[in-house]
Coordinates of C-alpha atoms in Angstrom, one line a residue:
D1184 CA 200.6 110.0 -14.9
L1185 CA 200.2 107.6 -18.0
K1186 CA 201.8 104.6 -18.2
D1187 CA 202.3 101.5 -20.4
G1188 CA 198.4 100.7 -21.9
D1189 CA 197.0 103.7 -21.3
E1190 CA 194.3 104.5 -23.7
I1191 CA 193.5 107.8 -24.4
R1192 CA 190.0 109.2 -27.1
V1193 CA 189.4 112.4 -28.1
G1194 CA 186.3 112.7 -30.7
A1195 CA 187.9 109.7 -33.7
T1196 CA 190.6 109.8 -31.8
H1197 CA 192.3 107.0 -30.5
L1198 CA 195.7 106.9 -28.7
K1199 CA 197.5 103.6 -26.7
V1200 CA 200.3 104.6 -25.2
S1201 CA 203.3 102.0 -25.4
V1202 CA 205.7 101.8 -22.5
E1203 CA 209.7 100.2 -24.3
G1204 CA 212.5 101.3 -22.1
G1205 CA 214.1 100.0 -19.7
A1206 CA 214.5 95.7 -18.4
A1207 CA 212.0 93.4 -19.2
A1208 CA 211.8 89.9 -17.1
C1209 CA 208.4 87.6 -17.7
S1210 CA 205.8 88.6 -15.1
Q1211 CA 206.1 84.6 -14.3
C1212 CA 208.6 83.8 -14.5
G1213 CA 211.3 86.5 -14.1
R1214 CA 213.5 85.3 -16.9
P1215 CA 214.9 88.2 -18.8
I1216 CA 213.0 89.1 -22.0
A1217 CA 215.7 89.6 -25.0
D1218 CA 213.9 92.9 -27.2
D1219 CA 213.8 91.2 -29.8
E1220 CA 211.2 88.8 -28.1
R1221 CA 209.1 91.6 -26.5
E1222 CA 206.5 92.1 -29.5
R1223 CA 205.6 88.7 -29.0
C1224 CA 205.6 88.2 -25.1
E1225 CA 203.7 91.0 -24.6
W1226 CA 200.9 90.4 -21.7
V1227 CA 199.0 93.6 -19.6
G1228 CA 200.3 96.8 -17.8
G1229 CA 203.1 97.3 -18.7
T1230 CA 204.1 93.1 -18.8
W1231 CA 205.5 90.7 -20.4
L1232 CA 204.7 86.5 -20.0
C1233 CA 207.6 84.3 -21.3
E1234 CA 207.3 81.6 -24.5
A1235 CA 207.5 78.8 -21.8
C1236 CA 204.5 80.8 -19.2
R1237 CA 202.6 81.4 -22.2
R1238 CA 202.3 77.4 -23.6
G1239 CA 201.5 77.1 -19.5
T1240 CA 204.2 74.3 -19.1
V1241 CA 204.8 75.8 -15.9
T1242 CA 202.0 73.5 -14.1
R1243 CA 200.8 72.0 -10.9
G1244 CA 200.6 69.0 -12.9
P1245 CA 197.6 67.3 -14.5
G1246 CA 193.8 68.0 -13.7
P1247 CA 191.2 65.7 -13.4
T1248 CA 191.2 65.0 -16.9
G1249 CA 194.3 65.4 -18.2
A1250 CA 194.3 69.4 -18.5
P1251 CA 197.7 71.5 -17.7
G1252 CA 196.1 72.5 -14.1
P1253 CA 195.8 76.8 -13.5
T1254 CA 199.2 77.7 -13.9
L1255 CA 202.0 79.1 -11.3
G1256 CA 204.9 81.1 -10.4
P1257 CA 207.7 81.6 -8.7
T1258 CA 206.8 81.4 -4.5
G1259 CA 209.6 83.3 -3.7
L1260 CA 211.4 81.6 -1.8
E1261 CA 214.6 79.8 -3.2
D1262 CA 213.7 75.8 -4.7
G1263 CA 212.7 73.4 -1.7
E1264 CA 213.3 76.2 1.2
E1265 CA 210.1 77.4 3.6
L1266 CA 209.8 78.5 6.8
P1267 CA 210.8 76.5 9.1
E1268 CA 209.2 75.4 12.5
G1269 CA 208.8 77.6 15.0
S1270 CA 209.8 80.6 12.8
V1271 CA 207.5 84.1 14.0
I1272 CA 205.8 86.2 11.8
G1273 CA 204.1 89.1 13.9
D1274 CA 202.4 87.7 16.8
Y1275 CA 202.2 84.7 15.4
R1276 CA 203.9 80.8 15.4
I1277 CA 204.8 79.0 12.1
E1278 CA 203.4 75.7 12.7
S1279 CA 203.4 74.2 8.8
L1280 CA 203.3 74.7 4.7
L1281 CA 199.8 74.7 3.7
G1282 CA 201.1 76.0 -0.1
Q1283 CA 202.4 78.6 -2.7
G1284 CA 201.1 80.2 -5.6
G1285 CA 202.4 82.8 -7.7
M1286 CA 201.9 85.6 -4.6
G1287 CA 203.8 84.1 -1.9
A1288 CA 203.6 81.5 0.3
V1289 CA 200.2 80.0 3.3
Y1290 CA 201.4 78.6 6.4
L1291 CA 199.2 76.6 9.2
A1292 CA 199.9 79.5 11.8
R1293 CA 199.4 80.2 15.6
G1294 CA 198.5 82.8 17.7
R1295 CA 201.7 82.9 20.5
A1296 CA 198.8 84.7 22.8
D1297 CA 195.9 82.0 21.9
G1298 CA 196.8 79.4 20.2
R1299 CA 194.2 80.0 17.6
K1300 CA 195.2 78.5 14.4
I1301 CA 195.4 80.7 11.4
A1302 CA 196.4 79.9 7.7
L1303 CA 199.2 82.7 7.7
K1304 CA 199.9 84.4 4.0
L1305 CA 203.3 85.8 3.7
M1306 CA 203.4 87.5 0.1
L1307 CA 206.8 88.1 -2.3
P1308 CA 208.9 90.5 -1.4
Q1309 CA 208.2 93.3 -3.3
T1310 CA 211.6 95.3 -3.2
Q1311 CA 210.2 98.3 -7.0
V1312 CA 207.6 99.7 -4.4
D1313 CA 208.6 102.3 -2.6
E1314 CA 207.1 102.2 1.4
A1315 CA 204.8 106.2 0.1
A1316 CA 202.9 103.1 -2.3
Q1317 CA 203.0 100.1 0.3
E1318 CA 201.4 102.5 3.0
I1319 CA 198.8 103.2 1.2
F1320 CA 197.9 99.4 0.4
L1321 CA 197.8 99.5 4.5
R1322 CA 195.3 101.4 4.4
E1323 CA 193.2 99.5 1.4
I1324 CA 193.1 96.5 2.8
E1325 CA 192.0 98.5 6.4
V1326 CA 188.9 98.9 4.5
T1327 CA 188.8 95.1 3.0
R1328 CA 188.7 93.9 7.1
A1329 CA 185.5 95.7 7.3
L1330 CA 184.3 93.2 4.7
R1331 CA 182.3 90.3 6.8
H1332 CA 180.1 87.4 6.0
P1333 CA 179.6 84.1 6.7
N1334 CA 180.8 83.2 3.3
I1335 CA 183.9 85.1 3.2
V1336 CA 187.4 84.1 4.8
E1337 CA 187.5 86.8 7.5
L1338 CA 190.7 89.3 7.5
L1339 CA 192.4 88.8 11.0
E1340 CA 195.2 91.1 11.6
F1341 CA 197.6 92.4 8.8
G1342 CA 201.2 93.6 8.3
K1343 CA 204.6 93.9 7.3
H1344 CA 207.5 91.1 8.1
E1345 CA 211.1 92.7 7.1
G1346 CA 210.0 94.6 3.5
R1347 CA 207.0 91.8 3.3
F1348 CA 203.1 91.6 3.7
Y1349 CA 201.9 89.8 5.3
F1350 CA 198.1 88.6 5.9
A1351 CA 196.3 86.8 9.3
L1352 CA 193.2 84.7 7.9
E1353 CA 190.7 82.6 9.6
Y1354 CA 191.8 78.9 9.0
C1355 CA 189.9 76.9 7.3
P1356 CA 190.5 73.2 7.3
G1357 CA 188.7 71.6 4.9
G1358 CA 191.0 72.6 2.2
N1359 CA 189.9 73.7 -1.4
A1360 CA 187.2 72.7 -4.3
D1361 CA 190.0 71.7 -6.3
D1362 CA 191.7 69.7 -3.7
L1363 CA 188.4 67.8 -2.7
L1364 CA 187.4 67.4 -6.5
R1365 CA 191.3 66.2 -6.9
S1366 CA 191.0 63.8 -4.3
R1367 CA 187.9 62.0 -5.9
N1368 CA 189.5 62.2 -9.0
K1369 CA 185.9 62.9 -11.2
P1370 CA 183.0 65.6 -10.7
L1371 CA 182.3 66.3 -7.2
G1372 CA 177.8 65.9 -8.7
L1373 CA 175.2 68.6 -8.8
P1374 CA 174.3 68.1 -4.5
V1375 CA 177.4 69.6 -3.1
V1376 CA 178.3 71.6 -6.4
L1377 CA 175.2 72.9 -6.2
R1378 CA 175.6 73.9 -2.2
L1379 CA 179.1 75.0 -2.8
A1380 CA 177.6 77.5 -5.5
A1381 CA 174.9 78.8 -3.7
G1382 CA 177.0 80.1 -0.5
A1383 CA 179.9 81.2 -2.7
L1384 CA 177.1 83.4 -4.4
E1385 CA 175.7 84.4 -1.2
G1386 CA 179.3 86.0 0.2
L1387 CA 180.6 87.3 -3.9
A1388 CA 177.2 88.9 -4.2
A1389 CA 177.9 90.5 -0.3
A1390 CA 181.2 91.7 -1.7
H1391 CA 179.9 93.4 -4.7
T1392 CA 177.4 95.5 -2.2
A1393 CA 180.4 96.8 -0.5
G1394 CA 182.3 97.5 -4.1
F1395 CA 184.6 94.5 -3.8
V1396 CA 185.8 92.9 -7.7
H1397 CA 187.7 89.5 -6.9
R1398 CA 189.5 89.1 -9.6
D1399 CA 190.6 85.9 -9.7
I1400 CA 187.5 83.6 -8.3
K1401 CA 189.1 80.2 -9.7
P1402 CA 188.2 76.6 -7.8
D1403 CA 191.4 77.1 -5.3
T1404 CA 190.0 80.5 -3.9
L1405 CA 186.6 78.6 -3.1
L1406 CA 187.8 77.3 0.5
L1407 CA 186.2 74.8 2.3
A1408 CA 185.0 75.5 6.4
A1409 CA 185.0 72.4 9.1
D1410 CA 181.2 71.6 8.6
G1411 CA 182.4 71.8 4.9
S1412 CA 180.0 75.6 4.4
P1413 CA 181.5 77.1 1.2
K1414 CA 184.1 80.3 2.3
L1415 CA 185.6 82.8 -0.5
A1416 CA 189.1 83.7 -0.6
D1417 CA 191.0 86.8 -1.0
V1418 CA 188.0 89.2 -1.7
G1419 CA 189.5 92.7 -1.7
L1420 CA 192.7 91.6 -2.1
A1421 CA 193.2 92.6 -5.8
K1422 CA 190.8 95.9 -5.1
S1423 CA 193.5 97.5 -2.7
F1424 CA 196.2 96.6 -4.7
Q1425 CA 194.7 98.4 -7.3
Q1426 CA 193.7 101.4 -5.3
A1427 CA 197.7 101.5 -3.6
G1428 CA 198.6 101.4 -7.9
L1429 CA 201.0 98.5 -6.8
S1430 CA 200.2 96.6 -10.3
G1431 CA 203.6 94.7 -10.0
M1432 CA 202.2 92.8 -7.2
T1433 CA 199.7 91.4 -9.1
A1434 CA 200.3 90.7 -12.8
T1435 CA 201.6 86.4 -11.6
G1436 CA 198.7 85.8 -9.0
A1437 CA 195.8 88.3 -10.4
V1438 CA 196.2 87.5 -13.7
A1439 CA 198.6 85.1 -15.5
G1440 CA 198.1 82.3 -13.0
T1441 CA 193.5 81.8 -13.7
F1442 CA 194.2 81.6 -17.2
F1443 CA 191.4 79.2 -17.3
F1444 CA 188.5 80.4 -15.2
M1445 CA 189.3 84.6 -16.7
P1446 CA 186.8 86.1 -19.0
R1447 CA 187.6 87.5 -22.0
E1448 CA 187.2 91.0 -20.4
Q1449 CA 190.3 90.7 -18.1
L1450 CA 192.7 90.0 -21.5
T1451 CA 191.3 92.9 -23.4
N1452 CA 191.0 95.6 -20.4
F1453 CA 192.2 94.8 -17.5
R1454 CA 191.4 98.0 -15.4
Q1455 CA 187.7 97.5 -15.7
V1456 CA 187.1 94.3 -14.9
R1457 CA 183.6 94.3 -13.3
P1458 CA 181.1 92.2 -10.9
V1459 CA 180.2 90.8 -14.4
S1460 CA 183.8 89.8 -15.1
D1461 CA 183.6 88.0 -11.5
V1462 CA 179.9 86.2 -12.4
W1463 CA 181.9 84.7 -16.0
S1464 CA 185.0 83.3 -13.5
M1465 CA 182.0 82.2 -11.0
A1466 CA 180.8 80.3 -13.7
A1467 CA 183.2 78.5 -15.2
T1468 CA 183.6 77.2 -11.4
L1469 CA 180.8 75.5 -11.0
Y1470 CA 181.4 74.0 -14.7
Y1471 CA 184.7 72.7 -13.2
L1472 CA 183.6 71.2 -10.1
L1473 CA 180.3 69.8 -12.4
T1474 CA 182.5 67.8 -15.6
A1475 CA 185.4 67.9 -14.0
E1476 CA 187.0 69.8 -17.6
Y1477 CA 187.4 73.6 -19.2
A1478 CA 185.2 75.5 -19.8
R1479 CA 186.4 76.8 -22.7
D1480 CA 188.0 73.6 -25.2
F1481 CA 192.3 74.2 -24.3
D1482 CA 193.3 71.9 -25.9
S1483 CA 192.2 73.2 -29.3
Q1484 CA 196.0 75.0 -29.6
P1485 CA 198.7 75.4 -27.4
D1486 CA 198.2 79.8 -26.5
P1487 CA 195.4 79.4 -23.3
L1488 CA 195.6 83.6 -24.3
A1489 CA 194.6 82.6 -28.0
V1490 CA 192.1 80.4 -26.4
I1491 CA 190.3 83.9 -24.3
L1492 CA 190.5 86.3 -27.1
R1493 CA 189.2 83.8 -29.7
G1494 CA 186.2 83.5 -27.7
G1495 CA 183.2 80.8 -26.9
V1496 CA 183.4 77.7 -24.6
V1497 CA 181.9 74.7 -25.3
P1498 CA 178.5 74.5 -24.0
I1499 CA 177.8 72.1 -20.6
R1500 CA 175.9 69.6 -22.1
D1501 CA 178.4 68.5 -23.9
R1502 CA 180.7 67.4 -20.9
D1503 CA 177.7 66.1 -19.6
P1504 CA 174.2 65.3 -21.5
F1505 CA 172.1 64.3 -17.9
L1506 CA 172.7 67.3 -16.2
P1507 CA 169.5 69.2 -16.4
D1508 CA 168.3 72.2 -19.5
D1509 CA 167.7 74.5 -17.0
L1510 CA 170.7 74.3 -14.9
A1511 CA 172.8 74.1 -17.6
A1512 CA 170.8 77.0 -19.8
V1513 CA 171.8 79.1 -16.5
I1514 CA 175.5 78.5 -16.3
D1515 CA 175.8 79.0 -19.9
R1516 CA 173.9 82.2 -19.7
G1517 CA 177.0 83.4 -16.9
L1518 CA 179.2 82.4 -19.8
Q1519 CA 178.5 84.9 -22.0
D1520 CA 181.6 86.5 -23.9
D1521 CA 180.0 89.2 -23.8
P1522 CA 179.5 90.9 -20.5
D1523 CA 176.2 92.4 -21.7
L1524 CA 174.1 88.8 -22.0
R1525 CA 175.6 87.5 -18.3
Y1526 CA 174.5 87.9 -15.2
P1527 CA 175.2 91.7 -14.1
T1528 CA 175.7 90.5 -10.3
A1529 CA 176.7 87.6 -8.5
G1530 CA 173.0 88.1 -6.4
E1531 CA 171.4 87.4 -10.4
F1532 CA 173.3 85.2 -11.0
V1533 CA 172.6 82.8 -6.8
T1534 CA 169.1 83.7 -7.6
A1535 CA 168.5 82.0 -10.9
L1536 CA 169.9 79.0 -9.6
R1537 CA 167.4 79.0 -7.2
R1538 CA 165.5 79.9 -9.5
V1539 CA 165.8 75.9 -11.4
L1540 CA 167.4 74.0 -8.0

């Protein structure tokens, strides 16, 4: 079936499908979009983004250099509401809230049988998604659970609780790379970033080899185990959503929440995102950890989407002239707007990094 945003090419003829009927709402904050706002608030995949969310006015707070942090959406709970300590989800008992984001909330929990600490991700209720699509998603996520690598957060179990998907994940007590950067309030330094980069890229390379594209790499999804080793989170979730046709569940978490680490093609052709797109996001993440600034000049205008579509990045040595030339060349290549000019996979990216260490 044709859907909003589909494109059809027949010879020299190019048709784009646009579905304009029905109520429109911001995929980030849920605010209704009036008919006269639709054109300027048009987003991807038949969704809309209101002007406030496009400007990034709903943020986690300023980044280390005063730039706006990654945009977050609703949590699915009323303001200030969270699951109380002792709540039971599946075989797990909630202990505390670890964080909230555009797709739900993550809690520290323990297995009721063995007492093991886990991270429990409880996703937003999606009443508009039919049961058949949800069952397809659960089958797809079963494949994701088979993905095992020392640098990928392990998916232990998944299911549904009161109409909401939940995931029991390996608990990483070190937080994430963005937390680490903010706690130091300065760039992390070359040795730390390269160690994190090498491990994360090894995990990403394994995911690419297994046929998964992450689609949402950023400092928040680079977690730290108890020994400080990097663990890439949420690998395979975006593919599973897409395979199941649950695109409405990813509009906020996998697109609108990642402006600052998003390759241009993720805006212009989201359905065709490939491993080379993850390379851009990983290079942007390394750039941020090394400089405490974003790769693009988001201060140049208020609409981050316009900055992304315009293309171009600030060469990393313009941010830190003391970085080695050969390392800067590797990161700058990973940030090329043209996917054909980047490293095509995470494996080739990490190989190039190791050559200059």
